[in-house]
Coordinates of C-alpha atoms and ligand atoms in Angstrom, one line a residue:
M22 CA -81.4 35.6 16.9
K23 CA -78.6 33.0 16.7
I24 CA -76.8 33.0 13.4
L25 CA -74.3 30.5 12.1
G26 CA -71.6 32.2 9.9
I27 CA -69.4 30.3 7.5
E28 CA -66.2 31.7 5.9
S29 CA -64.2 29.8 3.4
S30 CA -63.0 32.4 0.8
C31 CA -59.3 31.7 1.1
D32 CA -57.1 29.6 3.5
E33 CA -59.1 29.8 6.7
C34 CA -61.9 27.3 7.1
A35 CA -64.1 29.1 9.7
A36 CA -67.5 28.9 11.4
A37 CA -69.0 30.9 14.3
V38 CA -72.3 31.4 16.1
V39 CA -73.2 35.0 16.9
E40 CA -76.3 36.2 18.8
D41 CA -78.1 39.4 17.6
G42 CA -75.2 40.5 15.5
K43 CA -73.1 41.3 18.6
Q44 CA -72.4 38.4 21.0
V45 CA -69.9 35.9 19.7
L46 CA -70.9 32.5 21.2
S47 CA -68.2 30.6 19.3
N48 CA -65.6 31.4 16.7
I49 CA -63.7 28.5 15.2
V50 CA -60.9 29.2 12.7
A51 CA -59.1 26.2 11.2
T52 CA -56.1 27.7 9.4
Q53 CA -54.5 26.0 6.4
I54 CA -51.4 28.2 6.6
P55 CA -49.0 25.3 7.4
F56 CA -50.2 23.5 4.2
H57 CA -49.6 26.5 1.9
A58 CA -46.5 27.8 3.6
R59 CA -44.1 25.6 1.6
Y60 CA -45.4 27.2 -1.6
N61 CA -45.2 30.8 -0.1
G62 CA -48.7 31.4 -1.1
V63 CA -52.3 29.8 -1.2
V64 CA -52.6 27.0 -3.7
P65 CA -56.3 27.2 -4.7
E66 CA -56.7 23.5 -5.5
I67 CA -55.3 22.6 -2.1
A68 CA -57.4 25.2 -0.3
S69 CA -60.7 24.0 -1.8
R70 CA -59.9 20.4 -1.1
M71 CA -59.1 21.1 2.5
H72 CA -62.3 23.2 3.0
T73 CA -64.2 20.2 1.7
E74 CA -62.5 17.9 4.3
W75 CA -62.8 20.3 7.2
I76 CA -66.0 22.2 6.9
Y77 CA -68.3 19.7 8.6
S78 CA -66.1 19.4 11.7
V79 CA -65.4 23.1 11.9
V80 CA -69.2 23.8 11.9
E81 CA -69.8 21.0 14.4
E82 CA -67.1 22.5 16.7
A83 CA -68.7 26.0 16.4
L84 CA -72.0 24.5 17.5
N85 CA -70.5 22.5 20.3
T86 CA -68.5 25.4 21.6
A87 CA -71.6 27.5 21.7
N88 CA -73.4 24.7 23.5
L89 CA -76.0 24.6 20.8
G90 CA -77.4 22.1 18.4
P91 CA -78.5 22.6 14.7
A92 CA -82.1 23.2 15.9
D93 CA -81.0 26.3 17.9
I94 CA -79.7 28.1 14.8
E95 CA -82.2 30.6 13.4
G96 CA -80.3 31.7 10.2
V97 CA -77.2 30.9 8.2
A98 CA -74.8 33.3 6.6
A99 CA -71.9 32.5 4.3
T100 CA -69.3 34.4 2.2
A101 CA -70.2 34.5 -1.4
Q102 CA -67.5 36.9 -2.6
P103 CA -64.7 37.9 -3.2
G104 CA -62.3 35.1 -3.0
L105 CA -61.1 31.8 -4.5
L106 CA -64.1 30.3 -6.4
G107 CA -63.5 26.7 -5.5
S108 CA -63.0 27.7 -1.8
L109 CA -66.0 29.9 -1.7
L110 CA -68.2 27.2 -3.2
V111 CA -67.5 24.8 -0.3
G112 CA -68.6 27.2 2.5
L113 CA -71.6 28.6 0.5
N114 CA -73.0 25.3 -0.5
F115 CA -72.5 23.9 3.0
A116 CA -74.5 26.9 4.4
K117 CA -77.2 26.5 1.7
A118 CA -77.6 22.8 2.6
F119 CA -77.7 23.5 6.4
A120 CA -80.4 26.2 5.8
W121 CA -82.4 24.0 3.5
A122 CA -82.3 21.0 5.8
R123 CA -83.4 23.1 8.8
Q124 CA -85.8 25.3 6.8
I125 CA -84.3 28.5 8.1
P126 CA -83.3 31.7 6.3
F127 CA -80.0 31.8 4.4
I128 CA -78.0 34.9 3.4
A129 CA -74.9 35.2 1.2
V130 CA -72.6 38.1 2.3
D131 CA -69.6 40.1 1.0
H132 CA -66.3 39.3 2.7
M133 CA -65.1 42.9 2.7
L134 CA -68.4 44.3 4.2
A135 CA -67.9 41.6 6.8
H136 CA -64.4 42.8 7.7
L137 CA -65.8 46.2 8.0
Y138 CA -68.5 44.8 10.5
A139 CA -65.9 43.0 12.6
S140 CA -65.4 46.0 14.9
Q141 CA -69.0 45.9 15.9
L142 CA -68.7 42.4 17.5
T143 CA -67.5 44.2 20.7
D144 CA -69.0 46.6 23.2
V145 CA -67.7 49.5 21.1
E146 CA -70.5 51.6 19.7
V147 CA -69.9 52.4 16.0
S148 CA -72.0 55.3 14.5
Y149 CA -72.4 56.1 10.9
P150 CA -71.1 57.7 8.8
F151 CA -67.4 56.8 9.1
L152 CA -64.4 56.3 6.9
G153 CA -63.6 52.6 6.4
L154 CA -60.0 51.4 6.1
L155 CA -60.0 47.9 4.7
A156 CA -56.6 46.3 4.4
S157 CA -56.2 42.6 3.6
G158 CA -54.2 40.3 1.4
G159 CA -56.4 41.0 -1.6
H160 CA -57.7 44.5 -1.1
S161 CA -56.7 48.0 0.1
I162 CA -59.8 50.2 0.3
I163 CA -60.6 53.6 1.7
C164 CA -64.4 54.1 1.8
R165 CA -67.2 56.2 3.1
V166 CA -69.7 54.0 5.1
D167 CA -73.2 55.2 5.7
A168 CA -74.7 51.9 6.8
F169 CA -73.5 48.3 7.2
D170 CA -74.5 47.8 3.5
M171 CA -73.9 51.3 2.2
V172 CA -70.3 51.7 1.2
S173 CA -68.9 54.1 -1.3
V174 CA -65.3 53.4 -2.4
L175 CA -63.2 56.5 -2.3
G176 CA -59.8 54.9 -3.1
T177 CA -58.2 51.6 -3.7
T178 CA -54.9 50.2 -4.8
I179 CA -53.8 50.7 -8.4
D180 CA -51.6 47.6 -8.3
D181 CA -50.8 45.3 -5.3
A182 CA -52.8 45.2 -2.1
V183 CA -51.0 46.2 1.1
G184 CA -51.1 42.7 2.6
E185 CA -50.0 41.3 -0.7
A186 CA -46.9 43.6 -0.5
F187 CA -46.1 42.3 3.0
D188 CA -46.4 38.7 1.7
K189 CA -44.3 39.3 -1.4
V190 CA -41.5 41.1 0.4
S191 CA -41.5 38.3 3.0
K192 CA -41.4 35.6 0.3
H193 CA -38.4 37.1 -1.4
Y194 CA -36.5 37.5 1.9
G195 CA -37.5 34.1 3.0
F196 CA -39.1 35.4 6.2
G197 CA -42.1 33.0 6.0
Y198 CA -45.7 33.0 4.9
P199 CA -48.0 34.8 5.5
G200 CA -45.6 37.8 5.6
G201 CA -47.6 40.4 7.5
A202 CA -47.4 39.0 11.0
V203 CA -43.7 37.9 10.5
I204 CA -42.7 41.4 9.3
D205 CA -44.6 43.1 12.1
K206 CA -42.7 41.0 14.6
L207 CA -39.3 41.4 12.9
A208 CA -39.8 45.2 12.7
K209 CA -40.1 45.5 16.4
N210 CA -36.4 45.2 16.7
G211 CA -35.5 47.4 13.8
D212 CA -34.7 50.9 13.0
D213 CA -37.5 52.2 10.7
S214 CA -35.3 55.0 9.3
A215 CA -32.4 52.7 8.3
F216 CA -33.6 52.4 4.7
D217 CA -35.2 55.2 2.8
F218 CA -37.8 53.4 0.7
P219 CA -39.8 55.6 -1.7
L220 CA -43.3 56.8 -1.2
P221 CA -45.2 56.6 -4.6
S222 CA -46.2 59.9 -6.3
L223 CA -49.7 60.2 -7.6
H224 CA -49.8 58.8 -11.1
K225 CA -51.8 60.3 -14.0
G226 CA -55.4 59.2 -13.6
Q227 CA -54.9 58.0 -10.1
H228 CA -57.3 59.3 -7.5
R229 CA -56.2 61.2 -4.4
Y230 CA -57.3 58.4 -2.2
D231 CA -55.8 55.5 -4.3
V232 CA -52.7 53.7 -3.1
S233 CA -49.9 51.9 -4.9
Y234 CA -47.5 49.2 -3.6
S235 CA -45.6 47.9 -6.5
G236 CA -42.9 50.6 -6.4
L237 CA -42.3 50.0 -2.7
K238 CA -42.3 46.2 -3.1
T239 CA -39.7 46.4 -6.0
A240 CA -37.5 48.8 -4.0
V241 CA -37.4 46.5 -1.0
I242 CA -36.7 43.5 -3.2
N243 CA -33.9 45.3 -5.1
Q244 CA -32.3 45.9 -1.7
L245 CA -32.0 42.2 -1.3
E246 CA -30.4 42.0 -4.7
Q247 CA -27.7 44.5 -3.6
F248 CA -26.9 42.2 -0.6
R249 CA -26.6 39.3 -3.0
R250 CA -24.4 41.2 -5.5
K251 CA -22.0 42.0 -2.7
G252 CA -21.9 38.3 -1.9
T253 CA -23.4 38.9 1.5
T254 CA -26.7 38.2 3.2
A255 CA -28.6 40.7 5.5
S256 CA -27.5 40.4 9.1
D257 CA -30.1 40.1 11.8
T258 CA -29.9 43.8 12.4
E259 CA -30.2 44.6 8.7
T260 CA -33.1 42.3 8.4
A261 CA -35.0 43.9 11.2
N262 CA -34.1 47.3 9.8
I263 CA -35.5 46.3 6.4
A264 CA -38.7 45.0 7.9
A265 CA -39.2 48.1 10.0
S266 CA -38.4 50.5 7.1
F267 CA -40.7 48.7 4.7
Q268 CA -43.5 48.5 7.3
K269 CA -43.2 52.2 8.1
T270 CA -43.5 53.1 4.3
A271 CA -46.3 50.6 3.7
V272 CA -48.3 52.1 6.5
E273 CA -47.4 55.7 5.5
I274 CA -48.9 55.0 2.0
L275 CA -52.1 54.0 3.5
L276 CA -52.3 56.8 6.0
R277 CA -51.4 59.5 3.4
A278 CA -54.5 58.5 1.4
L279 CA -56.6 58.1 4.5
F280 CA -55.7 61.5 5.9
R281 CA -56.6 63.1 2.5
A282 CA -60.0 61.5 2.8
V283 CA -60.4 62.7 6.4
K284 CA -59.5 66.3 5.2
D285 CA -61.8 66.3 2.2
T286 CA -64.9 64.6 3.8
G287 CA -64.6 66.0 7.4
L288 CA -65.2 62.5 8.8
T289 CA -63.0 61.9 11.8
S290 CA -64.3 58.4 12.7
I291 CA -62.4 55.6 11.2
V292 CA -63.1 51.9 11.3
A293 CA -60.4 49.5 10.2
G294 CA -60.8 45.8 9.1
G295 CA -58.9 43.0 7.4
G296 CA -55.8 41.1 8.2
V297 CA -53.5 44.1 7.9
A298 CA -55.6 45.9 10.6
A299 CA -53.7 43.6 13.1
N300 CA -50.5 45.5 12.3
S301 CA -49.1 46.9 15.5
Y302 CA -47.4 49.9 13.7
L303 CA -50.6 50.9 11.9
R304 CA -52.6 50.6 15.1
S305 CA -50.1 52.7 17.1
R306 CA -49.8 55.4 14.4
L307 CA -53.6 55.8 14.3
A308 CA -53.8 55.8 18.1
E309 CA -51.5 58.8 18.1
C310 CA -54.0 60.8 16.1
R311 CA -55.9 62.4 18.9
E312 CA -58.2 64.3 16.6
L313 CA -59.5 61.0 15.1
R314 CA -61.6 58.2 16.7
C315 CA -60.1 55.0 15.3
I316 CA -61.8 51.7 15.9
F317 CA -60.0 48.4 15.2
P318 CA -61.5 45.0 15.6
P319 CA -59.9 42.8 18.3
L320 CA -56.9 41.0 17.0
N321 CA -58.6 37.7 16.7
L322 CA -61.3 39.3 14.4
C323 CA -58.9 41.1 12.0
G324 CA -58.2 38.1 9.8
D325 CA -60.7 35.9 8.2
N326 CA -63.3 34.4 10.6
G327 CA -66.9 33.3 10.7
A328 CA -68.1 35.7 13.4
M329 CA -67.9 38.7 11.1
I330 CA -69.9 36.7 8.6
A331 CA -72.6 35.8 11.2
G332 CA -72.6 39.3 12.6
L333 CA -73.2 40.9 9.2
G334 CA -75.6 38.2 8.2
Y335 CA -77.7 39.0 11.2
Q336 CA -78.1 42.6 10.1
Y337 CA -79.6 41.5 6.8
L338 CA -81.8 38.7 8.2
A339 CA -83.1 41.0 11.0
R340 CA -84.6 43.3 8.4
G341 CA -86.1 40.4 6.4
D342 CA -83.5 40.0 3.6
K343 CA -82.7 36.5 2.4
S344 CA -80.7 35.1 -0.5
P345 CA -82.2 32.5 -2.8
L346 CA -80.6 29.1 -2.7
N347 CA -79.3 29.5 -6.2
V348 CA -77.1 32.5 -5.4
V349 CA -73.7 32.0 -6.9
V350 CA -70.1 32.8 -5.8
S351 CA -68.0 35.6 -7.3
A352 CA -64.3 36.2 -7.3
R353 CA -64.8 40.0 -7.1
V354 CA -66.8 42.4 -4.9
K355 CA -70.2 43.4 -6.1
A356 CA -71.6 45.1 -3.1
F357 CA -69.8 48.4 -3.2
K358 CA -70.9 51.5 -5.0
R359 CA -67.9 52.1 -7.1
P360 CA -66.5 48.8 -8.6
Y361 CA -62.9 48.5 -7.8
R362 CA -60.0 46.7 -9.3
Ligands
KG4_402 O1 -58.2 39.5 5.8 P1 -57.2 38.5 5.6 O2 -57.0 37.5 6.8 O3 -57.4 37.7 4.3 C1 -57.8 38.3 3.1 O4 -59.0 38.7 3.1 O5 -56.9 38.6 2.3 O6 -55.8 39.2 5.4 C2 -54.6 38.5 5.2 C3 -53.4 39.5 5.0 C4 -52.2 38.8 4.6 O7 -51.6 39.5 3.5 C5 -51.3 38.9 5.8 O8 -49.9 39.0 5.5 C6 -51.8 40.2 6.4 O9 -53.2 40.2 6.2 N1 -51.5 40.4 7.9 C7 -50.8 41.4 8.3 C8 -50.7 41.2 9.7 N2 -51.3 40.0 10.0 C9 -51.8 39.5 8.8 N3 -50.2 42.4 7.7 C10 -49.4 43.3 8.4 N4 -49.3 43.1 9.8 C11 -49.9 42.1 10.4 N5 -49.7 42.0 11.8
ZN403 ZN1 -60.3 38.6 4.6

């Protein structure tokens, strides 16, 4: 079954064709990053306008690359949540129109469930249950996963998401946008023990598997103020050291919560997803844990893409689920068992 997947929740305008939930026939990602970079963050109005301008050609390219025409597509999946409402509307409505015009099934899917599915678009066999580690610009979630659509949230962030912390630190230091990949690269030449940034202690009411990034973010930004007060700027070495020390602590925060969940649940299979799953330090730290089986999506499927939407969409459509054409978008996740912030 060949499924067209459309993703437009944030700043990537993406479409892909995936066969039987596994084989990626095409995966087109048109990034808007250069258009938002000068604002150091995504401007929702610009994002939705660009999706509107690009979506037709992106879908056309996905079909052409797969050597298929509209008549070959047997189902359409699109992201309905979470994300920027104006952006989501563009992809979702395009998908509805495509499905209606071709009279084929349509399914609206959750972006975070799709990130969790991305690892399955390879030859790797993923068996349930496992612990999910979802780390992106908007979310940091540790969850127990019993099926592609059965996810119980164990922990989440009580303030900033991990990717957001990378982006905000990068913005203050002027490293560039988005910050994750830039800091990952800078950190490779740095000493990660040069700066001792604090690990958060568990706050009252906070769950054992919850994470917090606002303290770390503030500490790293305050370090910049110290350079400024002295009338100096960070040297190249100091910059790399700051990036490495921040990255080490940011990853440590995630891993501390994840390892608690491993200990308590006895689950030793971990599946990661989301833009931050591309982080080389996170990947190497988990690769070192011989007692765990850690599965990461390939790098090109960590960030937002249409293939993960098509893959997840297939799973629903194959068992006969469909969405009505009046389904609406939502800024927040609704698919998970415990609602999260
Ligand atoms: O999943 P994604 O593409 O979009 C959202 O759903 O949010 O994730 C984007 C986030 C951004 O915060 C970006 O800085 C971060 O993923 N990111 C990384 C890396 N590559 C992207 N964070 C750390 N290390 C990376 N290599
Ligand atoms: Zn995402």
